[in-house]
């Protein structure tokens, strides 16, 4: 039978593992959100670029619909799109870094993940 110290150690390992998993899931969710926004920007840019620059268009800013011209909106969308791509790159780096950290922790503590049968 396991001693109280062994039980405590096992509980600590489970908690740490769960924290790693939760962090990775949160980062993955953010990556998905940013990828979706990036795709939306791409589609809007593809739609607007062939149109004349003086044509009016509407843009939602903090829940307020504003009237602009395509000429005004396209550079802003490109800047936002570039920012989203950089954010995405950073999130992917964070994810990989945290995943590597978790793998090292698992090896160091000899942790093996066991899936419960459903």
mmCIF file of C-alpha atoms in Angstrom:
data_model
loop_
_atom_site.group_PDB
_atom_site.id
_atom_site.type_symbol
_atom_site.label_atom_id
_atom_site.label_comp_id
_atom_site.label_asym_id
_atom_site.label_seq_id
_atom_site.Cartn_x
_atom_site.Cartn_y
_atom_site.Cartn_z
ATOM 1 C CA UNK A 1 0.000 0.000 0.000
ATOM 2 C CA UNK A 2 1.211 3.537 -0.796
ATOM 3 C CA UNK A 3 2.496 5.686 2.037
ATOM 4 C CA UNK A 4 1.023 9.168 2.663
ATOM 5 C CA UNK A 5 4.199 10.717 1.196
ATOM 6 C CA UNK A 6 3.859 8.649 -1.992
ATOM 7 C CA UNK A 7 0.170 9.579 -2.256
ATOM 8 C CA UNK A 8 1.032 13.278 -1.810
ATOM 9 C CA UNK A 9 3.768 13.036 -4.468
ATOM 10 C CA UNK A 10 1.363 11.326 -6.883
ATOM 11 C CA UNK A 11 -1.247 14.026 -6.258
ATOM 12 C CA UNK A 12 1.362 16.758 -6.900
ATOM 13 C CA UNK A 13 2.386 15.087 -10.163
ATOM 14 C CA UNK A 14 -1.254 14.818 -11.279
ATOM 15 C CA UNK A 15 -1.891 18.479 -10.445
ATOM 16 C CA UNK A 16 1.222 19.623 -12.307
ATOM 17 C CA UNK A 17 0.313 17.478 -15.314
ATOM 18 C CA UNK A 18 -3.225 18.874 -15.333
ATOM 19 C CA UNK A 19 -1.838 22.433 -15.175
ATOM 20 C CA UNK A 20 0.354 21.752 -18.213
ATOM 21 C CA UNK A 21 -2.599 20.276 -20.117
ATOM 22 C CA UNK A 22 -4.864 23.218 -19.247
ATOM 23 C CA UNK A 23 -2.223 25.735 -20.312
ATOM 24 C CA UNK A 24 -1.686 23.923 -23.623
ATOM 25 C CA UNK A 25 -5.446 23.773 -24.247
ATOM 26 C CA UNK A 26 -5.783 27.513 -23.565
ATOM 27 C CA UNK A 27 -2.934 28.370 -25.938
ATOM 28 C CA UNK A 28 -4.408 26.057 -28.593
ATOM 29 C CA UNK A 29 -7.781 27.800 -28.227
ATOM 30 C CA UNK A 30 -6.130 31.212 -28.667
ATOM 31 C CA UNK A 31 -4.287 29.914 -31.732
ATOM 32 C CA UNK A 32 -7.618 28.800 -33.201
ATOM 33 C CA UNK A 33 -9.191 32.203 -32.519
ATOM 34 C CA UNK A 34 -6.301 34.098 -34.101
ATOM 35 C CA UNK A 35 -6.284 31.755 -37.112
ATOM 36 C CA UNK A 36 -9.992 32.470 -37.600
ATOM 37 C CA UNK A 37 -9.458 36.227 -37.431
ATOM 38 C CA UNK A 38 -6.512 35.980 -39.822
ATOM 39 C CA UNK A 39 -8.659 34.076 -42.310
ATOM 40 C CA UNK A 40 -11.437 36.677 -42.016
ATOM 41 C CA UNK A 41 -8.970 39.497 -42.729
ATOM 42 C CA UNK A 42 -7.620 37.581 -45.724
ATOM 43 C CA UNK A 43 -11.101 37.076 -47.177
ATOM 44 C CA UNK A 44 -12.058 40.729 -46.713
ATOM 45 C CA UNK A 45 -8.813 41.906 -48.319
ATOM 46 C CA UNK A 46 -9.304 39.555 -51.267
ATOM 47 C CA UNK A 47 -12.814 40.935 -51.694
ATOM 48 C CA UNK A 48 -11.869 44.625 -51.407
ATOM 49 C CA UNK A 49 -8.595 44.826 -53.338
ATOM 50 C CA UNK A 50 -10.025 44.525 -56.893
ATOM 51 C CA UNK A 51 -12.623 47.256 -56.166
ATOM 52 C CA UNK A 52 -12.105 50.991 -56.834
ATOM 53 C CA UNK A 53 -10.473 52.837 -53.919
ATOM 54 C CA UNK A 54 -13.096 55.571 -53.756
ATOM 55 C CA UNK A 55 -15.945 53.108 -53.250
ATOM 56 C CA UNK A 56 -17.486 53.352 -49.821
ATOM 57 C CA UNK A 57 -17.430 50.462 -47.412
ATOM 58 C CA UNK A 58 -18.367 49.948 -43.797
ATOM 59 C CA UNK A 59 -16.149 48.853 -40.963
ATOM 60 C CA UNK A 60 -17.068 47.762 -37.459
ATOM 61 C CA UNK A 61 -14.929 49.464 -34.799
ATOM 62 C CA UNK A 62 -15.686 48.498 -31.186
ATOM 63 C CA UNK A 63 -19.266 47.685 -32.069
ATOM 64 C CA UNK A 64 -19.826 50.899 -34.055
ATOM 65 C CA UNK A 65 -20.363 50.704 -37.805
ATOM 66 C CA UNK A 66 -18.314 53.406 -39.548
ATOM 67 C CA UNK A 67 -18.371 54.502 -43.172
ATOM 68 C CA UNK A 68 -14.994 54.661 -44.925
ATOM 69 C CA UNK A 69 -13.592 54.226 -48.396
ATOM 70 C CA UNK A 70 -11.826 51.080 -49.533
ATOM 71 C CA UNK A 71 -8.686 53.195 -49.951
ATOM 72 C CA UNK A 72 -8.778 54.025 -46.209
ATOM 73 C CA UNK A 73 -9.672 50.554 -44.984
ATOM 74 C CA UNK A 74 -7.283 48.303 -46.945
ATOM 75 C CA UNK A 75 -4.027 49.595 -45.333
ATOM 76 C CA UNK A 76 -5.571 49.252 -41.866
ATOM 77 C CA UNK A 77 -6.687 45.695 -42.629
ATOM 78 C CA UNK A 78 -3.216 44.806 -43.934
ATOM 79 C CA UNK A 79 -1.601 46.182 -40.760
ATOM 80 C CA UNK A 80 -4.059 44.265 -38.581
ATOM 81 C CA UNK A 81 -3.502 41.100 -40.624
ATOM 82 C CA UNK A 82 0.279 41.397 -40.234
ATOM 83 C CA UNK A 83 -0.162 41.881 -36.477
ATOM 84 C CA UNK A 84 -2.356 38.792 -36.281
ATOM 85 C CA UNK A 85 0.259 36.741 -38.153
ATOM 86 C CA UNK A 86 2.961 37.849 -35.698
ATOM 87 C CA UNK A 87 0.688 37.041 -32.769
ATOM 88 C CA UNK A 88 0.009 33.621 -34.255
ATOM 89 C CA UNK A 89 3.739 32.939 -34.631
ATOM 90 C CA UNK A 90 4.310 33.908 -30.987
ATOM 91 C CA UNK A 91 1.466 31.705 -29.773
ATOM 92 C CA UNK A 92 2.810 28.733 -31.748
ATOM 93 C CA UNK A 93 6.264 29.314 -30.209
ATOM 94 C CA UNK A 94 4.676 29.492 -26.745
ATOM 95 C CA UNK A 95 2.780 26.270 -27.370
ATOM 96 C CA UNK A 96 5.876 24.401 -28.568
ATOM 97 C CA UNK A 97 7.944 25.747 -25.688
ATOM 98 C CA UNK A 98 5.345 24.723 -23.100
ATOM 99 C CA UNK A 99 4.965 21.315 -24.766
ATOM 100 C CA UNK A 100 8.746 20.761 -24.671
ATOM 101 C CA UNK A 101 8.786 21.861 -21.034
ATOM 102 C CA UNK A 102 6.032 19.340 -20.231
ATOM 103 C CA UNK A 103 7.877 16.520 -22.030
ATOM 104 C CA UNK A 104 11.074 17.266 -20.055
ATOM 105 C CA UNK A 105 9.062 17.343 -16.824
ATOM 106 C CA UNK A 106 7.438 13.990 -17.707
ATOM 107 C CA UNK A 107 10.854 12.388 -18.362
ATOM 108 C CA UNK A 108 12.408 13.904 -15.238
ATOM 109 C CA UNK A 109 9.562 12.632 -13.044
ATOM 110 C CA UNK A 110 9.087 9.378 -14.964
ATOM 111 C CA UNK A 111 5.450 10.245 -15.671
ATOM 112 C CA UNK A 112 3.473 8.024 -18.003
ATOM 113 C CA UNK A 113 -0.006 9.073 -19.066
ATOM 114 C CA UNK A 114 -2.608 6.360 -18.685
ATOM 115 C CA UNK A 115 -5.970 6.809 -20.398
ATOM 116 C CA UNK A 116 -8.918 5.410 -18.511
ATOM 117 C CA UNK A 117 -11.047 3.087 -20.654
ATOM 118 C CA UNK A 118 -14.488 4.524 -21.339
#
